[in-house]
PDB file of C-alpha atoms and ligand atoms in Angstrom:
ATOM      1  CA  MET U1002       4.391 -62.688 -31.413  1.00 41.00           C
ATOM      2  CA  SER U1003       2.022 -62.911 -28.212  1.00 41.00           C
ATOM      3  CA  ALA U1004      -1.388 -61.715 -28.328  1.00 41.00           C
ATOM      4  CA  LYS U1005      -0.740 -58.899 -26.070  1.00 48.00           C
ATOM      5  CA  LEU U1006       1.813 -57.566 -27.953  1.00 52.00           C
ATOM      6  CA  LYS U1007       0.037 -57.402 -31.416  1.00 64.00           C
ATOM      7  CA  THR U1008      -3.134 -55.712 -29.895  1.00 84.00           C
ATOM      8  CA  SER U1009      -0.861 -52.854 -27.475  1.00 95.00           C
ATOM      9  CA  VAL U1010      -0.198 -49.831 -29.266  1.00 97.00           C
ATOM     10  CA  PRO U1011       3.354 -49.174 -30.662  1.00 97.00           C
ATOM     11  CA  PRO U1012       4.897 -46.765 -28.052  1.00 97.00           C
ATOM     12  CA  ARG U1013       5.514 -43.957 -30.851  1.00 97.00           C
ATOM     13  CA  TRP U1014       1.696 -43.515 -31.120  1.00 97.00           C
ATOM     14  CA  ARG U1015       0.575 -44.121 -27.178  1.00 97.00           C
ATOM     15  CA  LYS U1016       0.535 -40.177 -26.665  1.00 97.00           C
ATOM     16  CA  GLU U1017      -2.133 -40.120 -29.485  1.00 97.00           C
ATOM     17  CA  VAL U1018      -4.038 -43.530 -29.553  1.00 98.00           C
ATOM     18  CA  GLN U1019      -5.681 -45.138 -26.761  1.00 97.00           C
ATOM     19  CA  SER U1020      -6.066 -48.506 -28.238  1.00 98.00           C
ATOM     20  CA  ILE U1021      -6.241 -50.635 -30.985  1.00 98.00           C
ATOM     21  CA  LEU U1022      -9.626 -51.478 -32.310  1.00 98.00           C
ATOM     22  CA  ILE U1023      -8.888 -53.911 -34.969  1.00 98.00           C
ATOM     23  CA  THR U1024      -5.335 -55.273 -35.522  1.00 98.00           C
ATOM     24  CA  ASP U1025      -3.758 -55.654 -38.878  1.00 98.00           C
ATOM     25  CA  GLU U1026      -4.082 -59.551 -39.001  1.00 98.00           C
ATOM     26  CA  GLN U1027      -8.019 -59.050 -38.153  1.00 98.00           C
ATOM     27  CA  LEU U1028      -8.012 -56.703 -41.153  1.00 98.00           C
ATOM     28  CA  ALA U1029      -6.287 -58.843 -43.372  1.00 98.00           C
ATOM     29  CA  ARG U1030      -8.436 -61.783 -42.574  1.00 98.00           C
ATOM     30  CA  ARG U1031     -11.659 -59.455 -43.054  1.00 98.00           C
ATOM     31  CA  VAL U1032     -10.755 -58.229 -46.118  1.00 98.00           C
ATOM     32  CA  LYS U1033      -9.798 -61.695 -47.902  1.00 98.00           C
ATOM     33  CA  ILE U1034     -13.256 -62.807 -46.756  1.00 98.00           C
ATOM     34  CA  LEU U1035     -15.402 -59.724 -48.032  1.00 98.00           C
ATOM     35  CA  ALA U1036     -13.535 -60.096 -51.445  1.00 98.00           C
ATOM     36  CA  ARG U1037     -14.639 -63.726 -51.948  1.00 97.00           C
ATOM     37  CA  GLU U1038     -18.510 -62.558 -50.653  1.00 97.00           C
ATOM     38  CA  ILE U1039     -18.164 -59.805 -53.466  1.00 98.00           C
ATOM     39  CA  GLU U1040     -16.529 -62.487 -55.766  1.00 97.00           C
ATOM     40  CA  ARG U1041     -19.385 -64.796 -55.594  1.00 96.00           C
ATOM     41  CA  ASP U1042     -22.159 -62.124 -56.207  1.00 96.00           C
ATOM     42  CA  PHE U1043     -20.696 -60.378 -58.980  1.00 94.00           C
ATOM     43  CA  ARG U1044     -20.112 -64.180 -60.596  1.00 92.00           C
ATOM     44  CA  GLY U1045     -17.147 -63.071 -62.835  1.00 89.00           C
ATOM     45  CA  ARG U1046     -18.907 -60.070 -63.917  1.00 93.00           C
ATOM     46  CA  GLU U1047     -16.673 -57.246 -64.816  1.00 97.00           C
ATOM     47  CA  MET U1048     -17.173 -54.131 -62.137  1.00 97.00           C
ATOM     48  CA  VAL U1049     -16.497 -50.579 -61.940  1.00 98.00           C
ATOM     49  CA  VAL U1050     -15.118 -49.978 -58.228  1.00 98.00           C
ATOM     50  CA  VAL U1051     -15.494 -46.689 -57.162  1.00 98.00           C
ATOM     51  CA  SER U1052     -14.051 -45.684 -54.388  1.00 98.00           C
ATOM     52  CA  LEU U1053     -14.375 -42.527 -52.254  1.00 98.00           C
ATOM     53  CA  LEU U1054     -11.238 -40.379 -51.505  1.00 97.00           C
ATOM     54  CA  SER U1055      -9.053 -40.313 -49.355  1.00 96.00           C
ATOM     55  CA  GLY U1056     -10.110 -42.757 -46.623  1.00 97.00           C
ATOM     56  CA  THR U1057     -10.532 -45.748 -48.457  1.00 98.00           C
ATOM     57  CA  VAL U1058      -6.549 -46.072 -49.668  1.00 98.00           C
ATOM     58  CA  MET U1059      -5.461 -48.930 -47.505  1.00 98.00           C
ATOM     59  CA  PHE U1060      -8.801 -50.767 -47.617  1.00 98.00           C
ATOM     60  CA  LEU U1061      -9.424 -50.251 -51.595  1.00 98.00           C
ATOM     61  CA  ALA U1062      -5.781 -51.578 -52.081  1.00 98.00           C
ATOM     62  CA  ASP U1063      -6.062 -54.837 -49.738  1.00 98.00           C
ATOM     63  CA  LEU U1064      -9.627 -55.449 -51.184  1.00 98.00           C
ATOM     64  CA  ILE U1065      -9.102 -55.255 -54.893  1.00 98.00           C
ATOM     65  CA  ARG U1066      -5.830 -57.366 -54.910  1.00 98.00           C
ATOM     66  CA  HIS U1067      -8.106 -60.164 -53.483  1.00 97.00           C
ATOM     67  CA  LEU U1068     -10.947 -59.615 -56.221  1.00 97.00           C
ATOM     68  CA  ASN U1069     -10.195 -62.296 -58.848  1.00 95.00           C
ATOM     69  CA  LEU U1070     -12.444 -60.930 -61.557  1.00 95.00           C
ATOM     70  CA  PRO U1071     -12.120 -58.198 -64.262  1.00 96.00           C
ATOM     71  CA  LEU U1072     -12.613 -54.706 -62.831  1.00 98.00           C
ATOM     72  CA  ARG U1073     -12.052 -51.132 -63.619  1.00 98.00           C
ATOM     73  CA  LEU U1074     -10.937 -48.469 -60.972  1.00 98.00           C
ATOM     74  CA  ASP U1075     -12.371 -44.768 -60.453  1.00 98.00           C
ATOM     75  CA  PHE U1076     -12.748 -42.461 -57.625  1.00 98.00           C
ATOM     76  CA  ILE U1077     -14.870 -39.492 -56.726  1.00 98.00           C
ATOM     77  CA  GLY U1078     -13.389 -37.229 -54.483  1.00 97.00           C
ATOM     78  CA  VAL U1079     -15.829 -36.070 -51.539  1.00 94.00           C
ATOM     79  CA  SER U1080     -14.853 -34.505 -48.069  1.00 87.00           C
ATOM     80  CA  SER U1081     -17.375 -33.422 -45.218  1.00 80.00           C
ATOM     81  CA  TYR U1082     -16.156 -30.136 -43.583  1.00 66.00           C
ATOM     82  CA  GLY U1083     -16.906 -29.312 -39.904  1.00 55.00           C
ATOM     83  CA  LEU U1084     -16.498 -28.435 -36.550  1.00 49.00           C
ATOM     84  CA  GLY U1085     -14.564 -31.373 -34.786  1.00 50.00           C
ATOM     85  CA  THR U1086     -15.852 -34.755 -35.184  1.00 49.00           C
ATOM     86  CA  GLU U1087     -19.139 -33.640 -36.732  1.00 55.00           C
ATOM     87  CA  SER U1088     -19.887 -34.074 -40.727  1.00 54.00           C
ATOM     88  CA  GLY U1089     -20.546 -30.977 -42.039  1.00 66.00           C
ATOM     89  CA  GLU U1090     -21.354 -29.660 -45.473  1.00 82.00           C
ATOM     90  CA  LEU U1091     -20.318 -32.446 -48.490  1.00 90.00           C
ATOM     91  CA  VAL U1092     -18.034 -30.970 -51.056  1.00 92.00           C
ATOM     92  CA  PHE U1093     -16.994 -33.097 -54.464  1.00 94.00           C
ATOM     93  CA  THR U1094     -13.743 -32.839 -55.256  1.00 95.00           C
ATOM     94  CA  LYS U1095     -13.167 -34.723 -58.023  1.00 97.00           C
ATOM     95  CA  GLU U1096     -16.067 -36.446 -60.386  1.00 96.00           C
ATOM     96  CA  LEU U1097     -16.225 -39.869 -61.763  1.00 97.00           C
ATOM     97  CA  ARG U1098     -14.416 -40.453 -65.474  1.00 97.00           C
ATOM     98  CA  ILE U1099     -15.102 -43.642 -65.860  1.00 98.00           C
ATOM     99  CA  ASP U1100     -18.531 -44.197 -67.847  1.00 98.00           C
ATOM    100  CA  VAL U1101     -20.948 -46.446 -65.718  1.00 98.00           C
ATOM    101  CA  ARG U1102     -23.790 -46.646 -67.992  1.00 98.00           C
ATOM    102  CA  GLY U1103     -25.248 -50.158 -67.718  1.00 98.00           C
ATOM    103  CA  ARG U1104     -22.152 -51.560 -65.620  1.00 98.00           C
ATOM    104  CA  ASP U1105     -21.950 -53.181 -62.163  1.00 98.00           C
ATOM    105  CA  VAL U1106     -20.521 -50.672 -59.622  1.00 98.00           C
ATOM    106  CA  LEU U1107     -18.891 -51.524 -56.465  1.00 98.00           C
ATOM    107  CA  LEU U1108     -19.053 -48.180 -54.222  1.00 98.00           C
ATOM    108  CA  VAL U1109     -16.524 -48.489 -51.584  1.00 98.00           C
ATOM    109  CA  ASP U1110     -15.663 -46.157 -48.485  1.00 98.00           C
ATOM    110  CA  ASP U1111     -13.836 -46.569 -45.671  1.00 98.00           C
ATOM    111  CA  ILE U1112     -16.760 -45.813 -42.904  1.00 98.00           C
ATOM    112  CA  LEU U1113     -20.520 -45.573 -42.941  1.00 98.00           C
ATOM    113  CA  ASP U1114     -20.960 -43.263 -40.107  1.00 97.00           C
ATOM    114  CA  THR U1115     -24.102 -40.510 -39.892  1.00 96.00           C
ATOM    115  CA  GLY U1116     -24.595 -42.003 -43.720  1.00 97.00           C
ATOM    116  CA  LYS U1117     -24.877 -38.674 -45.035  1.00 96.00           C
ATOM    117  CA  THR U1118     -21.831 -39.315 -47.483  1.00 97.00           C
ATOM    118  CA  LEU U1119     -23.304 -42.458 -49.154  1.00 97.00           C
ATOM    119  CA  SER U1120     -26.605 -41.119 -48.996  1.00 97.00           C
ATOM    120  CA  ARG U1121     -25.257 -37.987 -51.113  1.00 96.00           C
ATOM    121  CA  VAL U1122     -23.061 -39.808 -53.481  1.00 97.00           C
ATOM    122  CA  VAL U1123     -25.420 -43.214 -54.274  1.00 98.00           C
ATOM    123  CA  PRO U1124     -28.121 -40.600 -55.897  1.00 97.00           C
ATOM    124  CA  LYS U1125     -25.674 -38.944 -57.792  1.00 96.00           C
ATOM    125  CA  LEU U1126     -24.305 -42.480 -59.350  1.00 98.00           C
ATOM    126  CA  ARG U1127     -27.563 -43.509 -59.772  1.00 98.00           C
ATOM    127  CA  LEU U1128     -28.328 -40.794 -62.285  1.00 98.00           C
ATOM    128  CA  LEU U1129     -25.346 -42.344 -64.653  1.00 98.00           C
ATOM    129  CA  LYS U1130     -27.694 -45.144 -64.905  1.00 98.00           C
ATOM    130  CA  PRO U1131     -25.364 -48.174 -63.825  1.00 98.00           C
ATOM    131  CA  ARG U1132     -27.239 -51.553 -64.078  1.00 98.00           C
ATOM    132  CA  ARG U1133     -26.650 -52.158 -60.188  1.00 97.00           C
ATOM    133  CA  ILE U1134     -24.726 -50.247 -57.357  1.00 98.00           C
ATOM    134  CA  LYS U1135     -23.543 -52.495 -54.209  1.00 98.00           C
ATOM    135  CA  THR U1136     -21.810 -50.514 -51.453  1.00 98.00           C
ATOM    136  CA  CYS U1137     -19.005 -51.807 -49.382  1.00 98.00           C
ATOM    137  CA  VAL U1138     -17.802 -50.264 -46.300  1.00 98.00           C
ATOM    138  CA  LEU U1139     -15.002 -51.270 -44.339  1.00 98.00           C
ATOM    139  CA  LEU U1140     -16.310 -50.015 -40.812  1.00 98.00           C
ATOM    140  CA  ASN U1141     -20.135 -49.631 -39.982  1.00 98.00           C
ATOM    141  CA  LYS U1142     -20.916 -47.233 -36.694  1.00 98.00           C
ATOM    142  CA  ALA U1143     -24.392 -47.877 -36.519  1.00 97.00           C
ATOM    143  CA  ALA U1144     -24.876 -45.751 -33.362  1.00 97.00           C
ATOM    144  CA  ARG U1145     -24.394 -42.405 -35.384  1.00 96.00           C
ATOM    145  CA  ARG U1146     -26.456 -42.868 -38.295  1.00 97.00           C
ATOM    146  CA  VAL U1147     -28.764 -39.820 -39.110  1.00 97.00           C
ATOM    147  CA  GLU U1148     -29.590 -41.137 -42.989  1.00 97.00           C
ATOM    148  CA  LYS U1149     -31.589 -44.208 -43.566  1.00 97.00           C
ATOM    149  CA  ILE U1150     -28.958 -45.907 -45.374  1.00 97.00           C
ATOM    150  CA  GLN U1151     -27.030 -49.400 -44.991  1.00 97.00           C
ATOM    151  CA  ALA U1152     -24.221 -50.761 -46.590  1.00 98.00           C
ATOM    152  CA  ASP U1153     -24.431 -54.353 -48.811  1.00 98.00           C
ATOM    153  CA  TYR U1154     -20.908 -55.392 -47.427  1.00 98.00           C
ATOM    154  CA  VAL U1155     -19.696 -54.507 -44.174  1.00 98.00           C
ATOM    155  CA  GLY U1156     -16.246 -55.433 -42.929  1.00 98.00           C
ATOM    156  CA  PHE U1157     -16.797 -54.605 -39.160  1.00 98.00           C
ATOM    157  CA  GLU U1158     -19.210 -53.176 -36.807  1.00 98.00           C
ATOM    158  CA  ILE U1159     -18.017 -50.905 -34.746  1.00 98.00           C
ATOM    159  CA  PRO U1160     -18.824 -48.872 -31.554  1.00 98.00           C
ATOM    160  CA  ASP U1161     -18.960 -44.815 -31.380  1.00 97.00           C
ATOM    161  CA  HIS U1162     -15.533 -44.303 -30.689  1.00 96.00           C
ATOM    162  CA  PHE U1163     -13.401 -41.766 -32.931  1.00 97.00           C
ATOM    163  CA  VAL U1164     -11.424 -44.427 -34.952  1.00 98.00           C
ATOM    164  CA  ILE U1165      -8.124 -43.335 -37.158  1.00 98.00           C
ATOM    165  CA  GLY U1166      -5.755 -45.659 -39.138  1.00 98.00           C
ATOM    166  CA  TYR U1167      -5.697 -48.171 -41.989  1.00 98.00           C
ATOM    167  CA  GLY U1168      -6.628 -44.977 -44.318  1.00 98.00           C
ATOM    168  CA  LEU U1169      -9.056 -43.009 -41.620  1.00 98.00           C
ATOM    169  CA  ASP U1170      -7.680 -39.644 -40.331  1.00 97.00           C
ATOM    170  CA  PHE U1171      -8.164 -37.195 -38.139  1.00 96.00           C
ATOM    171  CA  ALA U1172      -7.290 -33.789 -39.856  1.00 94.00           C
ATOM    172  CA  GLU U1173      -5.365 -35.496 -42.319  1.00 95.00           C
ATOM    173  CA  ARG U1174      -3.134 -37.442 -39.931  1.00 97.00           C
ATOM    174  CA  TYR U1175      -3.157 -41.321 -38.775  1.00 98.00           C
ATOM    175  CA  ARG U1176      -3.855 -42.498 -42.424  1.00 98.00           C
ATOM    176  CA  ASN U1177      -0.382 -44.447 -42.304  1.00 98.00           C
ATOM    177  CA  LEU U1178      -1.213 -46.674 -39.069  1.00 98.00           C
ATOM    178  CA  PRO U1179      -1.617 -50.289 -40.309  1.00 98.00           C
ATOM    179  CA  PHE U1180      -4.407 -51.049 -37.648  1.00 98.00           C
ATOM    180  CA  VAL U1181      -7.612 -49.269 -36.768  1.00 98.00           C
ATOM    181  CA  GLY U1182      -7.523 -47.323 -33.329  1.00 98.00           C
ATOM    182  CA  VAL U1183      -8.941 -45.188 -31.146  1.00 98.00           C
ATOM    183  CA  LEU U1184      -7.730 -41.215 -31.119  1.00 98.00           C
ATOM    184  CA  ARG U1185      -7.433 -40.138 -27.488  1.00 97.00           C
ATOM    185  CA  PRO U1186     -10.291 -37.702 -26.711  1.00 96.00           C
ATOM    186  CA  HIS U1187      -8.113 -34.817 -25.600  1.00 95.00           C
ATOM    187  CA  ILE U1188      -6.452 -34.874 -29.458  1.00 94.00           C
ATOM    188  CA  TYR U1189      -9.758 -34.065 -31.231  1.00 90.00           C
ATOM    189  CA  LYS U1190     -11.073 -31.918 -28.271  1.00 88.00           C
ATOM    190  CA  GLU U1191      -8.244 -29.336 -28.730  1.00 80.00           C
ATOM    191  CA  VAL U1192      -8.815 -29.112 -32.522  1.00 69.00           C
ATOM    192  CA  SER U1193     -12.246 -29.072 -32.329  1.00 61.00           C
ATOM    193  CA  GLN U1194     -12.467 -25.416 -31.201  1.00 56.00           C
ATOM    194  CA  HIS U1195     -10.967 -24.202 -34.738  1.00 51.00           C
ATOM    195  CA  VAL U1196     -12.924 -25.351 -37.692  1.00 44.00           C
ATOM    196  CA  CYS U1197     -11.155 -28.344 -38.985  1.00 44.00           C
ATOM    197  CA  LYS U1198     -11.694 -31.245 -41.695  1.00 42.00           C
ATOM    198  CA  LYS U1199     -13.053 -34.451 -39.681  1.00 42.00           C
TER     199      LYS U1199
HETATM  200  C1  PRP V 931     -15.330 -39.705 -44.029  1.00 68.39           C
HETATM  201  C2  PRP V 931     -14.922 -41.008 -44.524  1.00 68.39           C
HETATM  202  C3  PRP V 931     -16.442 -41.238 -44.998  1.00 68.39           C
HETATM  203  C4  PRP V 931     -17.468 -40.227 -44.202  1.00 68.39           C
HETATM  204  C5  PRP V 931     -18.122 -41.055 -43.615  1.00 68.39           C
HETATM  205  O1  PRP V 931     -15.019 -38.934 -45.242  1.00 68.39           O
HETATM  206  O2  PRP V 931     -14.075 -41.392 -45.280  1.00 68.39           O
HETATM  207  O3  PRP V 931     -16.547 -40.888 -46.670  1.00 68.39           O
HETATM  208  O4  PRP V 931     -16.502 -39.636 -43.634  1.00 68.39           O
HETATM  209  O5  PRP V 931     -19.111 -40.195 -42.693  1.00 68.39           O
HETATM  210  P1  PRP V 931     -20.477 -40.190 -42.858  1.00 68.39           P
HETATM  211  O6  PRP V 931     -21.365 -41.380 -43.013  1.00 68.39           O
HETATM  212  O7  PRP V 931     -21.056 -39.477 -41.597  1.00 68.39           O
HETATM  213  O8  PRP V 931     -21.118 -38.999 -44.111  1.00 68.39           O
HETATM  214  P2  PRP V 931     -14.024 -37.698 -44.755  1.00 68.39           P
HETATM  215  O9  PRP V 931     -15.025 -36.342 -45.280  1.00 68.39           O
HETATM  216  O10 PRP V 931     -13.801 -37.464 -43.596  1.00 68.39           O
HETATM  217  O11 PRP V 931     -12.675 -37.621 -46.039  1.00 68.39           O
HETATM  218  P3  PRP V 931     -11.808 -38.759 -46.144  1.00 68.39           P
HETATM  219  O12 PRP V 931     -12.218 -39.858 -46.397  1.00 68.39           O
HETATM  220  O13 PRP V 931     -10.835 -37.971 -47.045  1.00 68.39           O
HETATM  221  O14 PRP V 931     -11.021 -38.778 -44.819  1.00 68.39           O
END
Protein backbone atom coordinates (compact mmCIF):
# COMPACT_ATOMS: atom_id res chain seq x y z
CA MET A 1 0.00 0.00 0.00
CA SER A 2 1.40 3.42 -0.91
CA ALA A 3 2.01 6.12 1.74
CA LYS A 4 -0.64 8.28 0.06
CA LEU A 5 -3.29 5.60 0.45
CA LYS A 6 -2.43 5.03 4.09
CA THR A 7 -2.88 8.71 5.00
CA SER A 8 -5.98 9.53 2.97
CA VAL A 9 -9.33 9.55 4.77
CA PRO A 10 -11.51 6.58 3.76
CA PRO A 11 -14.36 7.78 1.50
CA ARG A 12 -17.00 6.82 4.11
CA TRP A 13 -15.63 9.44 6.53
CA ARG A 14 -14.57 12.27 4.19
CA LYS A 15 -17.60 14.47 4.89
CA GLU A 16 -16.79 14.52 8.58
CA VAL A 17 -13.06 13.89 8.86
CA GLN A 18 -10.76 16.50 7.36
CA SER A 19 -7.50 14.56 7.56
CA ILE A 20 -5.67 11.73 9.25
CA LEU A 21 -3.30 13.06 11.88
CA ILE A 22 -1.88 9.71 13.04
CA THR A 23 -2.24 6.53 10.99
CA ASP A 24 -2.98 3.12 12.43
CA GLU A 25 0.59 2.01 11.63
CA GLN A 26 2.07 5.00 13.46
CA LEU A 27 -0.20 4.30 16.45
CA ALA A 28 0.80 0.64 16.56
CA ARG A 29 4.52 1.43 16.39
CA ARG A 30 4.44 4.14 19.03
CA VAL A 31 2.26 2.20 21.47
CA LYS A 32 4.72 -0.71 21.38
CA ILE A 33 7.61 1.64 22.17
CA LEU A 34 5.65 3.25 25.02
CA ALA A 35 4.95 -0.19 26.48
CA ARG A 36 8.67 -0.99 26.41
CA GLU A 37 9.49 2.28 28.24
CA ILE A 38 6.86 1.55 30.90
CA GLU A 39 8.04 -2.05 31.33
CA ARG A 40 11.60 -0.84 31.85
CA ASP A 41 10.57 1.71 34.51
CA PHE A 42 8.36 -0.70 36.43
CA ARG A 43 11.09 -3.40 36.44
CA GLY A 44 8.72 -6.34 36.57
CA ARG A 45 6.79 -5.03 39.60
CA GLU A 46 3.10 -5.73 39.52
CA MET A 47 1.11 -2.64 38.64
CA VAL A 48 -2.49 -1.54 38.79
CA VAL A 49 -3.49 0.00 35.51
CA VAL A 50 -6.20 2.59 36.10
CA SER A 51 -7.83 3.66 32.89
CA LEU A 52 -10.22 6.57 32.41
CA LEU A 53 -13.45 5.78 30.60
CA SER A 54 -14.26 5.86 27.75
CA GLY A 55 -11.72 7.40 25.41
CA THR A 56 -8.92 5.00 26.39
CA VAL A 57 -10.68 1.94 24.99
CA MET A 58 -8.42 1.29 21.99
CA PHE A 59 -5.20 2.73 23.37
CA LEU A 60 -5.55 0.72 26.57
CA ALA A 61 -6.26 -2.55 24.75
CA ASP A 62 -3.19 -2.10 22.54
CA LEU A 63 -0.93 -0.85 25.34
CA ILE A 64 -1.58 -3.58 27.88
CA ARG A 65 -1.19 -6.42 25.42
CA HIS A 66 2.41 -5.24 25.00
CA LEU A 67 3.07 -4.90 28.73
CA ASN A 68 4.99 -8.00 29.63
CA LEU A 69 4.59 -7.77 33.41
CA PRO A 70 1.91 -8.68 35.95
CA LEU A 71 -0.90 -6.20 36.17
CA ARG A 72 -4.42 -5.70 37.37
CA LEU A 73 -6.85 -3.47 35.53
CA ASP A 74 -9.53 -1.12 36.78
CA PHE A 75 -11.45 1.88 35.49
CA ILE A 76 -12.53 5.28 36.69
CA GLY A 77 -15.48 6.85 34.92
CA VAL A 78 -15.05 10.56 34.46
CA SER A 79 -16.52 12.86 31.90
CA SER A 80 -16.37 16.54 31.17
CA TYR A 81 -19.62 18.04 30.14
CA GLY A 82 -19.76 21.41 28.52
CA LEU A 83 -20.54 23.48 25.49
CA GLY A 84 -19.06 22.29 22.20
CA THR A 85 -15.32 21.74 22.42
CA GLU A 86 -14.91 23.32 25.84
CA SER A 87 -14.39 21.05 28.84
CA GLY A 88 -16.98 21.81 31.46
CA GLU A 89 -17.81 20.37 34.84
CA LEU A 90 -16.26 16.98 35.68
CA VAL A 91 -18.62 14.20 36.64
CA PHE A 92 -17.43 10.87 38.14
CA THR A 93 -19.52 8.03 36.75
CA LYS A 94 -17.55 5.03 38.10
CA GLU A 95 -15.27 4.71 41.09
CA LEU A 96 -12.18 2.50 41.41
CA ARG A 97 -12.80 -0.96 42.92
CA ILE A 98 -9.27 -2.38 43.26
CA ASP A 99 -7.39 -1.38 46.44
CA VAL A 100 -4.31 0.53 45.26
CA ARG A 101 -2.77 1.16 48.70
CA GLY A 102 0.98 0.58 48.50
CA ARG A 103 0.73 -0.34 44.80
CA ASP A 104 2.35 1.04 41.69
CA VAL A 105 -0.34 2.68 39.60
CA LEU A 106 -0.24 3.47 35.91
CA LEU A 107 -2.98 5.99 35.15
CA VAL A 108 -3.94 5.90 31.48
CA ASP A 109 -5.87 8.54 29.55
CA ASP A 110 -6.35 9.13 25.85
CA ILE A 111 -5.66 12.86 25.72
CA LEU A 112 -4.20 15.51 27.98
CA ASP A 113 -5.88 18.70 26.86
CA THR A 114 -6.67 21.47 29.37
CA GLY A 115 -5.41 19.17 32.12
CA LYS A 116 -8.59 19.55 34.19
CA THR A 117 -9.32 15.82 34.18
CA LEU A 118 -5.89 14.56 35.27
CA SER A 119 -5.46 17.36 37.79
CA ARG A 120 -8.68 16.20 39.48
CA VAL A 121 -8.08 12.45 39.16
CA VAL A 122 -4.44 12.30 40.33
CA PRO A 123 -5.11 13.90 43.77
CA LYS A 124 -8.20 11.72 44.16
CA LEU A 125 -6.04 8.64 43.54
CA ARG A 126 -3.30 9.89 45.90
CA LEU A 127 -5.82 9.84 48.74
CA LEU A 128 -5.89 6.04 48.29
CA LYS A 129 -2.16 5.92 49.21
CA PRO A 130 -0.58 4.08 46.26
CA ARG A 131 3.21 3.64 46.35
CA ARG A 132 3.49 5.75 43.23
CA ILE A 133 1.38 7.02 40.34
CA LYS A 134 2.73 7.31 36.82
CA THR A 135 0.57 8.92 34.16
CA CYS A 136 0.41 7.84 30.55
CA VAL A 137 -1.48 9.61 27.75
CA LEU A 138 -1.67 8.79 24.09
CA LEU A 139 -1.97 12.43 23.00
CA ASN A 140 -0.70 15.65 24.51
CA LYS A 141 -2.27 18.89 23.31
CA ALA A 142 -0.01 21.29 25.22
CA ALA A 143 -1.40 24.42 23.51
CA ARG A 144 -4.69 24.14 25.41
CA ARG A 145 -3.29 23.50 28.88
CA VAL A 146 -4.95 25.40 31.70
CA GLU A 147 -3.74 23.31 34.65
CA LYS A 148 -0.05 22.86 35.49
CA ILE A 149 0.24 19.14 34.82
CA GLN A 150 2.22 16.91 32.51
CA ALA A 151 2.19 13.18 31.83
CA ASP A 152 5.10 10.82 32.52
CA TYR A 153 4.57 8.94 29.25
CA VAL A 154 3.25 10.61 26.09
CA GLY A 155 2.51 8.89 22.80
CA PHE A 156 2.29 11.92 20.53
CA GLU A 157 2.47 15.70 20.89
CA ILE A 158 -0.35 17.11 18.78
CA PRO A 159 -1.39 20.59 17.60
CA ASP A 160 -4.64 22.25 18.64
CA HIS A 161 -7.07 20.40 16.36
CA PHE A 162 -10.30 18.69 17.32
CA VAL A 163 -9.21 15.07 17.13
CA ILE A 164 -11.37 11.96 16.97
CA GLY A 165 -10.87 8.25 16.40
CA TYR A 166 -8.89 5.44 18.06
CA GLY A 167 -11.21 5.82 21.07
CA LEU A 168 -11.63 9.59 20.98
CA ASP A 169 -15.12 10.89 20.34
CA PHE A 170 -17.18 13.85 19.40
CA ALA A 171 -20.63 13.54 21.00
CA GLU A 172 -19.87 9.79 21.51
CA ARG A 173 -19.24 9.22 17.78
CA TYR A 174 -16.08 8.30 15.84
CA ARG A 175 -14.47 6.20 18.62
CA ASN A 176 -14.30 3.26 16.21
CA LEU A 177 -12.04 4.90 13.63
CA PRO A 178 -8.72 3.03 13.54
CA PHE A 179 -6.71 6.26 13.11
CA VAL A 180 -6.57 9.64 14.87
CA GLY A 181 -8.25 12.14 12.57
CA VAL A 182 -9.12 15.82 12.53
CA LEU A 183 -12.84 16.56 12.68
CA ARG A 184 -14.17 19.06 10.16
CA PRO A 185 -15.01 22.27 12.09
CA HIS A 186 -18.55 22.52 10.69
CA ILE A 187 -19.41 19.26 12.48
CA TYR A 188 -18.59 20.48 15.97
CA LYS A 189 -19.66 24.07 15.30
CA GLU A 190 -23.16 22.89 14.35
CA VAL A 191 -23.51 20.91 17.56
CA SER A 192 -21.84 23.43 19.87
CA GLN A 193 -25.00 25.55 19.78
CA HIS A 194 -26.58 22.83 21.90
CA VAL A 195 -25.31 21.55 25.21
CA CYS A 196 -23.38 18.39 24.39
CA LYS A 197 -20.64 16.18 25.67
CA LYS A 198 -17.21 17.22 24.43
C1 LIG B 1 -11.75 13.61 27.41
C2 LIG B 1 -10.53 12.72 27.40
C3 LIG B 1 -9.78 13.08 28.65
C4 LIG B 1 -10.21 14.52 28.90
C5 LIG B 1 -9.05 15.40 28.57
O1 LIG B 1 -12.72 12.98 28.17
O2 LIG B 1 -10.89 11.36 27.36
O3 LIG B 1 -10.17 12.28 29.75
O4 LIG B 1 -11.31 14.80 28.03
O5 LIG B 1 -9.43 16.73 28.64
P1 LIG B 1 -8.87 17.75 29.70
O6 LIG B 1 -7.37 17.58 29.78
O7 LIG B 1 -9.26 19.08 29.08
O8 LIG B 1 -9.55 17.50 30.99
P2 LIG B 1 -14.29 13.15 27.96
O9 LIG B 1 -14.85 13.91 29.09
O10 LIG B 1 -14.57 13.69 26.60
O11 LIG B 1 -14.79 11.68 28.12
P3 LIG B 1 -14.53 10.39 27.23
O12 LIG B 1 -13.18 9.85 27.61
O13 LIG B 1 -15.64 9.49 27.62
O14 LIG B 1 -14.58 10.80 25.78
